Coordinates of C-alpha atoms (C1' of nucleotides) in Angstrom, one line a residue:
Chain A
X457 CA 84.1 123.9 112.1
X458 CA 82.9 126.9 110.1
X459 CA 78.8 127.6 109.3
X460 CA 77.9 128.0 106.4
X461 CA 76.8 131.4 107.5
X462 CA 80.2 132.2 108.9
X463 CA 81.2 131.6 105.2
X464 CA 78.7 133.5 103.7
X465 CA 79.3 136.7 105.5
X466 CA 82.9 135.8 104.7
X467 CA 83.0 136.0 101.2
X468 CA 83.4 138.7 98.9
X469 CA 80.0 140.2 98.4
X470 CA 80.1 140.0 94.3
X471 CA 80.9 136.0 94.9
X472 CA 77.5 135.8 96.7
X473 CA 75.6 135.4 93.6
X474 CA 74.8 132.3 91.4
X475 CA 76.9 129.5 90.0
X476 CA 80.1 130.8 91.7
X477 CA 78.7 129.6 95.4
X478 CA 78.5 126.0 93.7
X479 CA 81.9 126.3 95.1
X480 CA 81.8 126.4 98.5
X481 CA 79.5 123.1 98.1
X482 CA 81.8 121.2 96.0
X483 CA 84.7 122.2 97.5
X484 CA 83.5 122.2 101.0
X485 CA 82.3 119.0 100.8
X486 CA 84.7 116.6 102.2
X487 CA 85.5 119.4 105.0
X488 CA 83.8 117.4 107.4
X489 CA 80.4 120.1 107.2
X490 CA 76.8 118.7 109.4
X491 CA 74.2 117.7 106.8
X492 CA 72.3 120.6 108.2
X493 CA 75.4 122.9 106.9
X494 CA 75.8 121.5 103.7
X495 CA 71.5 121.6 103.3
X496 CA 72.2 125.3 103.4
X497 CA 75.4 125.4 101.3
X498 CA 73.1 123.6 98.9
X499 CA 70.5 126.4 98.7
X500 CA 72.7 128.8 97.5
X501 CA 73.6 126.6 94.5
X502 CA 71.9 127.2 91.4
X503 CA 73.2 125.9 88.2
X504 CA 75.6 123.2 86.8
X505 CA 76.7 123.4 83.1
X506 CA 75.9 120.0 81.2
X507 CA 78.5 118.5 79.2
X508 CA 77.5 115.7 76.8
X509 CA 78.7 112.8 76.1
X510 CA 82.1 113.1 73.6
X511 CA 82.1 117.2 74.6
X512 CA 85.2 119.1 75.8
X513 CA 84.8 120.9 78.8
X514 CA 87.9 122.8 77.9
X515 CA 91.1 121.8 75.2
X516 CA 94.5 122.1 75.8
X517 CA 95.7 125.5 74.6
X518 CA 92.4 127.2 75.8
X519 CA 92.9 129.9 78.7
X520 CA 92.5 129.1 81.8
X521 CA 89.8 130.9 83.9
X522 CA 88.3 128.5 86.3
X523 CA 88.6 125.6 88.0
X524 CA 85.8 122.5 87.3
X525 CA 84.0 120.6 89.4
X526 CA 82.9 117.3 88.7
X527 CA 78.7 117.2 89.6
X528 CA 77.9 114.6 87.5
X529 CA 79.5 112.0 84.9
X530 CA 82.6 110.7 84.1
X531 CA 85.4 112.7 81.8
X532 CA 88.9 111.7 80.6
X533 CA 91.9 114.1 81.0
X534 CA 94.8 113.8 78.3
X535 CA 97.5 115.2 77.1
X536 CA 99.0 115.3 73.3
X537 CA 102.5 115.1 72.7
X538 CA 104.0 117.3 70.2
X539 CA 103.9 114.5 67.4
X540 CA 100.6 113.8 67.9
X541 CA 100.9 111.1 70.7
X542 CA 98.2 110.6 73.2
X543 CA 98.1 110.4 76.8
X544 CA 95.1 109.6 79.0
X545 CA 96.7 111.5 82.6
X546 CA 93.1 110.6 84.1
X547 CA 90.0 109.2 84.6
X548 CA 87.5 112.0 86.8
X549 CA 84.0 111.2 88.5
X550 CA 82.0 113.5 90.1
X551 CA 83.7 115.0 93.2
X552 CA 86.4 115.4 91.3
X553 CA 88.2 118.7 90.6
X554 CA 89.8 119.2 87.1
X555 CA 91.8 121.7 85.5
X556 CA 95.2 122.2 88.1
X557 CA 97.3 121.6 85.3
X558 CA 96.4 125.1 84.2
X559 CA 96.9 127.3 86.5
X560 CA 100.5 127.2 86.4
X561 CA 100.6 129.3 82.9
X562 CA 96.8 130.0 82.4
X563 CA 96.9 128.0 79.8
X564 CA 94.8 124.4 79.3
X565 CA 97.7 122.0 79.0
X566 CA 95.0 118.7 78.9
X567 CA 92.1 118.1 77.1
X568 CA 89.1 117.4 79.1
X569 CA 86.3 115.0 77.4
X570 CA 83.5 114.0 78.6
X571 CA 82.8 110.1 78.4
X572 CA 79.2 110.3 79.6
X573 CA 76.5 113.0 79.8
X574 CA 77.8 114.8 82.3
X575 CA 77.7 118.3 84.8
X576 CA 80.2 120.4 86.6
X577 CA 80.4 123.4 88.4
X578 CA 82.4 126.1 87.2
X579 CA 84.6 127.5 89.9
X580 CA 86.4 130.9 88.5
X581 CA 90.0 130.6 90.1
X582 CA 90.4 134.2 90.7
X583 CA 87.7 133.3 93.4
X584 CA 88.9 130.2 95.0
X585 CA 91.9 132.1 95.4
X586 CA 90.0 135.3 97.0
X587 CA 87.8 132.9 99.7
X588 CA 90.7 131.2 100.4
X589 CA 92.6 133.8 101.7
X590 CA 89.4 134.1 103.8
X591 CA 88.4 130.9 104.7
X592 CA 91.6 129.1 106.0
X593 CA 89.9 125.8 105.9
X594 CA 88.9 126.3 102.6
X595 CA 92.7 127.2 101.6
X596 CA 94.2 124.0 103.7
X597 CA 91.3 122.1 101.6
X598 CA 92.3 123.2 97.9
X599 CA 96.1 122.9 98.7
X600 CA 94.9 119.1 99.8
X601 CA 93.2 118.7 97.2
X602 CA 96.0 119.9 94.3
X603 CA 98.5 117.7 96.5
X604 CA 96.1 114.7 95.9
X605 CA 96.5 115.0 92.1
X606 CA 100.7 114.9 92.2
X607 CA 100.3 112.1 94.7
X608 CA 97.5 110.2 92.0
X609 CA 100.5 111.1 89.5
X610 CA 103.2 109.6 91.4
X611 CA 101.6 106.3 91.3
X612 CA 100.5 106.2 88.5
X613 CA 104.0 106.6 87.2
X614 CA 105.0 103.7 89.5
X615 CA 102.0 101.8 87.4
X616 CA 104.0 103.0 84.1
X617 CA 107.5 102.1 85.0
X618 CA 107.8 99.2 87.2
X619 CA 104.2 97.5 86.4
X620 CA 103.3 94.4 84.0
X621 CA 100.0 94.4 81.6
X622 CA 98.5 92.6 84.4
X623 CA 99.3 93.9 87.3
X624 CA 98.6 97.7 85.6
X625 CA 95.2 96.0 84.7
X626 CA 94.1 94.9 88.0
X627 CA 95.9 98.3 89.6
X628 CA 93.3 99.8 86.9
X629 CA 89.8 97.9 88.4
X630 CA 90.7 98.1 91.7
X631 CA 90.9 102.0 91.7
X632 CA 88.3 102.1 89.6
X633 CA 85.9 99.7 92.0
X634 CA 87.3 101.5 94.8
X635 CA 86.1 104.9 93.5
X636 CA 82.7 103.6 92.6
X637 CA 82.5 102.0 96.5
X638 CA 83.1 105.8 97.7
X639 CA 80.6 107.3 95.6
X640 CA 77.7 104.4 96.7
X641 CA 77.7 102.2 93.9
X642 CA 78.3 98.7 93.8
X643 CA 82.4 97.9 93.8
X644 CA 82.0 95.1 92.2
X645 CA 80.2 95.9 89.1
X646 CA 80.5 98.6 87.0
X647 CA 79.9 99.8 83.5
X648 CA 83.6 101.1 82.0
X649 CA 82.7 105.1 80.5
X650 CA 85.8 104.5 77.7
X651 CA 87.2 102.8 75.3
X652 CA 89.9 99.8 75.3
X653 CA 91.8 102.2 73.7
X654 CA 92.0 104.7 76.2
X655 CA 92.5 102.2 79.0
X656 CA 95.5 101.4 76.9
X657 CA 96.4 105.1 76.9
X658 CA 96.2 105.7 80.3
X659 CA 98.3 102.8 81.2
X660 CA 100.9 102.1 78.8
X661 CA 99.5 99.7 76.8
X662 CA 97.9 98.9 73.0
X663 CA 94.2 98.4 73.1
X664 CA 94.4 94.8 72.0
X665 CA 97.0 94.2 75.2
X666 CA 93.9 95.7 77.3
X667 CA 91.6 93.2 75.4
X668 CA 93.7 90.2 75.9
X669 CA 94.4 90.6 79.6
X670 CA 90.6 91.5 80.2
X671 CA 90.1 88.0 78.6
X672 CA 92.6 86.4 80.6
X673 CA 91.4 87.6 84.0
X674 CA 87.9 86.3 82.5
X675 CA 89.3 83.1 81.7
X676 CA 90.8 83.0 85.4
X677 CA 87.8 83.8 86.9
X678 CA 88.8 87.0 88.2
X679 CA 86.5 89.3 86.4
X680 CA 83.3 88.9 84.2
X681 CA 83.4 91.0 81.0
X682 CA 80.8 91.8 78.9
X683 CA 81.6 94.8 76.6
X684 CA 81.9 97.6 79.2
X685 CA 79.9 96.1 81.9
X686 CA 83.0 94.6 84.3
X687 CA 81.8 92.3 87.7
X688 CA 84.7 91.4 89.6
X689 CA 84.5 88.0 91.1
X690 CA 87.4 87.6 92.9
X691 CA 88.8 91.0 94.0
X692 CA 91.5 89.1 96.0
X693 CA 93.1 87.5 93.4
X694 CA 93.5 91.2 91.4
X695 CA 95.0 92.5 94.7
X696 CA 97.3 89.2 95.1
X697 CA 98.4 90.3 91.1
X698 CA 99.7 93.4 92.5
X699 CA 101.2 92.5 95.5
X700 CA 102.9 89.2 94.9
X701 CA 103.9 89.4 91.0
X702 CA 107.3 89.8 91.2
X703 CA 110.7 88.1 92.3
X704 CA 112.8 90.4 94.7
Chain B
X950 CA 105.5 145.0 93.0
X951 CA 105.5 144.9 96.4
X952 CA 108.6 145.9 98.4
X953 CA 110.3 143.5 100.9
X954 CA 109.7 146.0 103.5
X955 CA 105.7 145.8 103.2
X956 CA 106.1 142.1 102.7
X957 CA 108.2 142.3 106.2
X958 CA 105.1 144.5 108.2
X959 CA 102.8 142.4 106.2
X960 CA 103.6 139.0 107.8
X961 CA 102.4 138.0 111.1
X962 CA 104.7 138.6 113.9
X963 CA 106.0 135.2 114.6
X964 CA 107.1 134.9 111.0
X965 CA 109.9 137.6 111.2
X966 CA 112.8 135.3 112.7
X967 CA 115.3 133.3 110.9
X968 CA 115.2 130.7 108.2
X969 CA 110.8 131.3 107.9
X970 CA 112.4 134.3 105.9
X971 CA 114.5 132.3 103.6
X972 CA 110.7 131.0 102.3
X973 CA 110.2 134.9 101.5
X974 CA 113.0 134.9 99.4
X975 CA 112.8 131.4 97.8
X976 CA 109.2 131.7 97.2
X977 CA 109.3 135.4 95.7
X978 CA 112.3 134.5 93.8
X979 CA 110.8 133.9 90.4
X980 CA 108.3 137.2 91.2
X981 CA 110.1 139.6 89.6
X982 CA 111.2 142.0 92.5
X983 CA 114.2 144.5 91.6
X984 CA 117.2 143.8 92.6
X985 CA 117.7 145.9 95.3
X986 CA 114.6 143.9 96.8
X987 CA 116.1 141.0 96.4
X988 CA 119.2 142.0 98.6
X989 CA 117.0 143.5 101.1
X990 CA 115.1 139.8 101.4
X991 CA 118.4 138.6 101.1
X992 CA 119.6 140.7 104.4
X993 CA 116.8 138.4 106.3
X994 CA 117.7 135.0 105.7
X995 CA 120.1 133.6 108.1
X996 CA 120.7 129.9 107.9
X997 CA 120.2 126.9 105.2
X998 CA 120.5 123.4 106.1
X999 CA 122.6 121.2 104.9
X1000 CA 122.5 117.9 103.7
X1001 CA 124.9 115.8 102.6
X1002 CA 125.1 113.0 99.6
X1003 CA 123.4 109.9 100.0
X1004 CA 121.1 111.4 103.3
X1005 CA 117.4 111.9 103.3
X1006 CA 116.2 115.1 103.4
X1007 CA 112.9 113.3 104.4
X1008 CA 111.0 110.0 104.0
X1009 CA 108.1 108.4 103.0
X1010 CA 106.0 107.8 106.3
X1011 CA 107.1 110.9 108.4
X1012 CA 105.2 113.6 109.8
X1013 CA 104.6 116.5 107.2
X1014 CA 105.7 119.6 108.3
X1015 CA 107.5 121.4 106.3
X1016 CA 108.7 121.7 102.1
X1017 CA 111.9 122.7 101.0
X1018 CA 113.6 124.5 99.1
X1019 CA 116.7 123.3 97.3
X1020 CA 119.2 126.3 97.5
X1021 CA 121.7 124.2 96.5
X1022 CA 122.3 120.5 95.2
X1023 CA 120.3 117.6 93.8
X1024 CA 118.1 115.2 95.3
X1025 CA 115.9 113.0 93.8
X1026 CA 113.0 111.7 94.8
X1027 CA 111.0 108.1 94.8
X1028 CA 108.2 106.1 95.9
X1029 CA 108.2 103.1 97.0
X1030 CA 105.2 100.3 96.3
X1031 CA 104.1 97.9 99.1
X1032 CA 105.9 95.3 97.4
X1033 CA 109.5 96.9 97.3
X1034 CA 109.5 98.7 93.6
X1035 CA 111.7 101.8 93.7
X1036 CA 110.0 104.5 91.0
X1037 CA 112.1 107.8 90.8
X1038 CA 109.5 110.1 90.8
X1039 CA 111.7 113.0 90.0
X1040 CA 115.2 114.6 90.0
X1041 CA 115.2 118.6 91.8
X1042 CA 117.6 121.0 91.6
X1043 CA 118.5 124.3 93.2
X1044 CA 115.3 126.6 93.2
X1045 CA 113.2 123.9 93.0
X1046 CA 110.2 123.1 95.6
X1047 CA 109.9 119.3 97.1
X1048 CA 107.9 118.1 99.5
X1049 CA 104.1 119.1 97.9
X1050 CA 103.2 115.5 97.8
X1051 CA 102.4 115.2 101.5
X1052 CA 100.0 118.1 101.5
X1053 CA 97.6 115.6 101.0
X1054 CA 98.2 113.6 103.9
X1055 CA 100.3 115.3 106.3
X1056 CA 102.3 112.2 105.7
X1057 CA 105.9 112.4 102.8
X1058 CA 104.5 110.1 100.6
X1059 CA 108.1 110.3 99.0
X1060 CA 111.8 109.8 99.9
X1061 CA 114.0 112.7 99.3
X1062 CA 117.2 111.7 99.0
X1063 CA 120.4 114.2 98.4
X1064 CA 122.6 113.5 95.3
X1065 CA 125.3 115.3 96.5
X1066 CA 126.1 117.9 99.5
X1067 CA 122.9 120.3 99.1
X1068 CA 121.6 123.0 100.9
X1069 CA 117.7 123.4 101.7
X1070 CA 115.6 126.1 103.0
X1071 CA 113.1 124.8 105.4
X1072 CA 109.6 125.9 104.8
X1073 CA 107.3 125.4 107.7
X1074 CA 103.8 124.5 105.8
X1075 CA 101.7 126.9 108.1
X1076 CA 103.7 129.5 107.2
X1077 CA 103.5 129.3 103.5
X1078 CA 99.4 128.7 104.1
X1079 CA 99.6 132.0 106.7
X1080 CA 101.6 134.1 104.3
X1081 CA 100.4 133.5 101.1
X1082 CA 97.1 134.6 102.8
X1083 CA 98.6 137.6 103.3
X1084 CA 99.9 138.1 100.1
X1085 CA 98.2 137.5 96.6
X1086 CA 101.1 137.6 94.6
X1087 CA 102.8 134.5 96.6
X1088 CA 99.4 133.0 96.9
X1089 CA 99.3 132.5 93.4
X1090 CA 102.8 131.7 92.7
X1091 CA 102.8 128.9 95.0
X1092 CA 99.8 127.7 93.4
X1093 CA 102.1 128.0 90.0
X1094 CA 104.8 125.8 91.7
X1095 CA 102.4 122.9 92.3
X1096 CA 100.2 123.2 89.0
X1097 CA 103.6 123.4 87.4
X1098 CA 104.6 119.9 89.6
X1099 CA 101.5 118.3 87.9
X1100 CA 102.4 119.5 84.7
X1101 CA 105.5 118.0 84.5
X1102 CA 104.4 115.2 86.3
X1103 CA 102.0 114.7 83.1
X1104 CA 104.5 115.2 80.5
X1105 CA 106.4 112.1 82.5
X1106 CA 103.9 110.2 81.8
X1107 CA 103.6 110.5 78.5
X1108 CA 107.0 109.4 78.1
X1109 CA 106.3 106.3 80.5
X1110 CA 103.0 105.8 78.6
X1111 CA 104.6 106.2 75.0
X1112 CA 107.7 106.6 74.4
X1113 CA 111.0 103.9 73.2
X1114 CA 114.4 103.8 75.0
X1115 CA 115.9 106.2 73.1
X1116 CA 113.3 108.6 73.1
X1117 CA 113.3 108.8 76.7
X1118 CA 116.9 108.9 77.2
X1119 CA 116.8 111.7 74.6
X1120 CA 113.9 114.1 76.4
X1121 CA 115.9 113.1 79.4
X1122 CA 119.0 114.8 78.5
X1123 CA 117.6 117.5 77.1
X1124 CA 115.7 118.5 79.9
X1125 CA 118.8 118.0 82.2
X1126 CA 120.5 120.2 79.8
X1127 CA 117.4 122.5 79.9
X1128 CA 117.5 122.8 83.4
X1129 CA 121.0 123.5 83.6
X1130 CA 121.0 126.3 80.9
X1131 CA 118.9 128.4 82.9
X1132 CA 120.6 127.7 86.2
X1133 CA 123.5 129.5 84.4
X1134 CA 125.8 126.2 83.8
X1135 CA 126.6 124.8 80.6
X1136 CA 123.8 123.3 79.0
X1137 CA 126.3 121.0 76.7
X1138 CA 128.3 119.6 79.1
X1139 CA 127.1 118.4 82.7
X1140 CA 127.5 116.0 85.1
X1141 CA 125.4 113.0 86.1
X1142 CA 124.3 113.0 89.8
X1143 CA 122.3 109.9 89.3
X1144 CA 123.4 105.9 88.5
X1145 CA 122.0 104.4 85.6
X1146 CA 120.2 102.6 87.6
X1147 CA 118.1 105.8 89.2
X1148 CA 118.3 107.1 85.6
X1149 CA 116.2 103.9 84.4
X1150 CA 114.2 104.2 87.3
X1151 CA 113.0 107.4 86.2
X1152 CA 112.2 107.0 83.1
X1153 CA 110.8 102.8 83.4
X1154 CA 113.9 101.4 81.6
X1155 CA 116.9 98.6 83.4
X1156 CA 120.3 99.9 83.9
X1157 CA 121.2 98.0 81.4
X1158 CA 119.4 99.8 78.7
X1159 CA 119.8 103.0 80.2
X1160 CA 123.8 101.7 79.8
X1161 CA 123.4 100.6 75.9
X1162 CA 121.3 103.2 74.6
X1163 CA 123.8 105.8 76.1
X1164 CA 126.7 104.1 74.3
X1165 CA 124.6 104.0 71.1
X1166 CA 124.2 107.5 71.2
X1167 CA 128.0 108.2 72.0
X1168 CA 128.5 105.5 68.3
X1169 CA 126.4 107.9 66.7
X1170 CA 128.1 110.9 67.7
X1171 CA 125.0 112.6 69.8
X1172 CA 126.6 113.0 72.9
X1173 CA 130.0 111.6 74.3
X1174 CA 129.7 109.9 77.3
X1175 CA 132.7 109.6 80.4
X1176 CA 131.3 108.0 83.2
X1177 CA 128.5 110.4 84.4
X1178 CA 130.1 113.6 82.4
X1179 CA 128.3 114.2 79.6
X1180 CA 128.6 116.1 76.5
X1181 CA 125.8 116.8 74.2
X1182 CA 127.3 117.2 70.6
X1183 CA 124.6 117.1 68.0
X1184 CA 121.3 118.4 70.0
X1185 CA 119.6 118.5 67.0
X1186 CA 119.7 114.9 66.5
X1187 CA 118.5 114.4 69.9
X1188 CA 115.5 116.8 69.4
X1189 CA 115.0 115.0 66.1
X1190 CA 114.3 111.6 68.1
X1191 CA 111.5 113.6 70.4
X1192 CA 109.7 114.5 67.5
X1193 CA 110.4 111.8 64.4
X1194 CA 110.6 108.4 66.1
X1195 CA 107.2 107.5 65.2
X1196 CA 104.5 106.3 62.3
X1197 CA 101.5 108.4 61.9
Chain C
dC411 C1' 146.3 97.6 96.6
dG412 C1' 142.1 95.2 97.5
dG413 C1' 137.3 95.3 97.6
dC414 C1' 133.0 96.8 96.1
dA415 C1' 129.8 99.5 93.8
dA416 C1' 128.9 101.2 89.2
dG417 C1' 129.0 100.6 84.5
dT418 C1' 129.6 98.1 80.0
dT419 C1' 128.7 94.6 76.8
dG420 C1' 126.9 90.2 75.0
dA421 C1' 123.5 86.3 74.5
dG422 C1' 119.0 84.7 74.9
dG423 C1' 114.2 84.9 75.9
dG424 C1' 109.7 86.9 77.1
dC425 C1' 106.4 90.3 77.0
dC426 C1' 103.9 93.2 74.4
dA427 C1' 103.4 95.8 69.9
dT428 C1' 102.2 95.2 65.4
dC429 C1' 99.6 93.5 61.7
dA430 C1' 95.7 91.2 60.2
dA431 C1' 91.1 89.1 60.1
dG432 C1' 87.0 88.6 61.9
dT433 C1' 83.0 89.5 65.3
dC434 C1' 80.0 92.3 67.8
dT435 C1' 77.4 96.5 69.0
dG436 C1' 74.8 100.6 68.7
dG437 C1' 73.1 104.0 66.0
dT438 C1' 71.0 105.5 61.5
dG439 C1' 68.1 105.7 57.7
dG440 C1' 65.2 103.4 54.5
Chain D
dC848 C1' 61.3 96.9 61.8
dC849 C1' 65.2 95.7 59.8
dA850 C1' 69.3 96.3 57.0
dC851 C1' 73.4 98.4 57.2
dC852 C1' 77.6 100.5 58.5
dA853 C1' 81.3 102.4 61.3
dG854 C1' 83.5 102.0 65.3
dA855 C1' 84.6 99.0 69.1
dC856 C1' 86.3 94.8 70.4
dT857 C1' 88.4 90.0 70.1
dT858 C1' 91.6 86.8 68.8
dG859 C1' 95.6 84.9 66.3
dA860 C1' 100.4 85.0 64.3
dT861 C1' 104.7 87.2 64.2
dG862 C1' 108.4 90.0 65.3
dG863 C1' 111.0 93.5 67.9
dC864 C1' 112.3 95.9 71.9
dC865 C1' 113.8 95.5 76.1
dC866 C1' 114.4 92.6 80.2
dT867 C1' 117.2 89.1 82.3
dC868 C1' 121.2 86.7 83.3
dA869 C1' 126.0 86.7 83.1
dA870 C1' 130.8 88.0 82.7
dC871 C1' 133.7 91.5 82.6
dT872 C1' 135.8 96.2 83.2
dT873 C1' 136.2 100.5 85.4
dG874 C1' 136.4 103.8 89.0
dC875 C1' 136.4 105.0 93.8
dC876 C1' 137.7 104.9 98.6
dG877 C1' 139.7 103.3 102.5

DNA sequence: CGGCAAGTTGAGGGCCATCAAGTCTGGTGG
DNA sequence: CCACCAGACTTGATGGCCCTCAACTTGCCG
């Protein structure tokens, strides 16, 4: 377990000042710190940048410089296709980290939008590469952390080829409701940040194919629906959806 | 540029024995060293191991130690959901890195599977973490290799997400093609390591399409198709698919 | 040569896209 | 405050793409 002190005397000294030291908070985090640790992590954090609602926080094509973490809000990720094509890759909530795609040729190969008023914390790469080659823990944690994202991706192309509107539906509300347990609010009811369109761009399907299977589930008494607001009333039978859906 | 002999007094004593050293050269490969460098990592690597077709070079569930690097061959590599669905999460090739899924977990997340007789170089992860401490430049090319992995791992989804039969099996060829061309083989005329049914897998089609589509193509004179050889014959049209199949 | 996996091809059906019409909602300005 | 409008959403009808099932052929290996 490293102190927060340890890590301060470890870094750099021109990373010591303001908004870059947002990254050792955010992305020591989920390192396991004491509350005491992460009190004093906290004091060396000063600003956030605010995103609004329908903002990018960076566009595909853009150069890449840093590294974002999630504070605050709720953003989409997506990619356009040549033709014009898009493709929600991702959902992001606070905690998140967003921008990996990037670094492999410094170029922004997403769009990221912001779906509510939102804040993150820039984190200039150059310098989660230079602590990290300091702070072993703090290496092991961003390697974790990029590993996370092509393990998100994996599944989610299991969602794109092997998966049914319904079953990609419920796979959709569970992780969503699962994400909202981890961050303290209620699993069970939520408020959806985007669009029926952009469901049906993340998974596969048209808007009106998101629209009819949220009314299904309704009619099933699976979920309640009103406009974005989603209870789910009977998480099992979303999980059965996935599990049992199919003949082999 | 740094010279294979700093890199050599630059790494941490246990590090100088054996196969570790083939990670030296498969990881500084794409860095740009001279030639002569490269011989002179080339003097250091001793053994590769082999695997044979049809064996796992790993599977989902065991201990995470190490990646790989394919020196020689062609795996692919798939997930597999509670409930039984095979999704082919990928197809690797010589040079490539596999294995940067279970980062996350210290648990393969994926199976690995050979294609035919390969050769990998085993790269102990604590190693790689040490090292690339050590040394910016492979610090921040490995970081390339798995941004790069969640690149590509994007632009499969937006074929999963958006694209028709034929447009997949289109951008599927010509990325094989692709990938061959810079390997140094012909990039009109391969070989198939993969069924249809992997193939279909891959891209969220049935064998059966994967089967038709490719003999529609062959009617149309795009390619010519024997068994898994495959000649590409009008590239042009294929492109044309990627980038004309659609409305707006 | 026999046996089996891999691949091809056809027929039919189901799931979802498409097109279309209408409703609802939230924001804006009079 | 309310009318209004554009975008978001819902619901229905239809059709097409691809899945499914099935039969057959081909290639491969002992």
């Amino acid at each position: 377990m490293i102190s927060p002190i340890q890590v301060r005397d470890m870094s750099p000294r021109h990373l010591r000042n303001s908004c870059t030291n947002c990254s050792l908070r955010e992305l020591c985090l989920p390192l396991g710190l004491s509350q005491e640790e992460m009190q004093e992590l906290d004091t060396i954090i000063t600003q956030a940048r605010p995103i609004k609602r329908g903002e990018a926080l960076y566009r595909a094509g853009e150069p890449f410089r840093s590294l974002y973490a999630i504070r605050l809000g709720f953003f989409k990720a997506s990619v356009i296709s040549e033709d014009g094509r898009e493709q929600v890759t991702g959902f992001h909530m606070s905690g998140e980290l967003m921008g990996m795609d990037a670094i492999s040729t410094d170029v922004h190969t997403c769009d990221a939008i912001a779906l509510e008023d939102s804040e993150v914390c820039e984190l200039p790469f150059n310098d989660i590469e230079d602590l990290s080659r300091e702070i072993p823990l703090l290496q092991r944690h961003f390697h974790k952390v990029m590993s996370r994202e092509i393990v998100r991706d994996h599944g989610v192309m299991l969602l794109l080829g092997n998966m049914k509107a319904e079953e990609r539906l419920a796979a959709f509300l569970l992780n969503l409701s699962q994400r909202f347990a981890i961050r303290g609010y209620s699993s069970s009811s939520f408020h959806l940040r985007m669009t029926r369109e952009e469901i049906g761009s993340y998974l596969g399907l048209k808007l009106e194919t998101v629209s009819r299977t949220l009314s299904k589930f309704q009619d099933q008494g699976f979920i309640k629906v009103q406009n974005r607001l989603i209870e789910l009333e009977n998480i099992d039978s979303l999980k059965k959806l996935l599990n049992t859906c199919h003949d082999e």
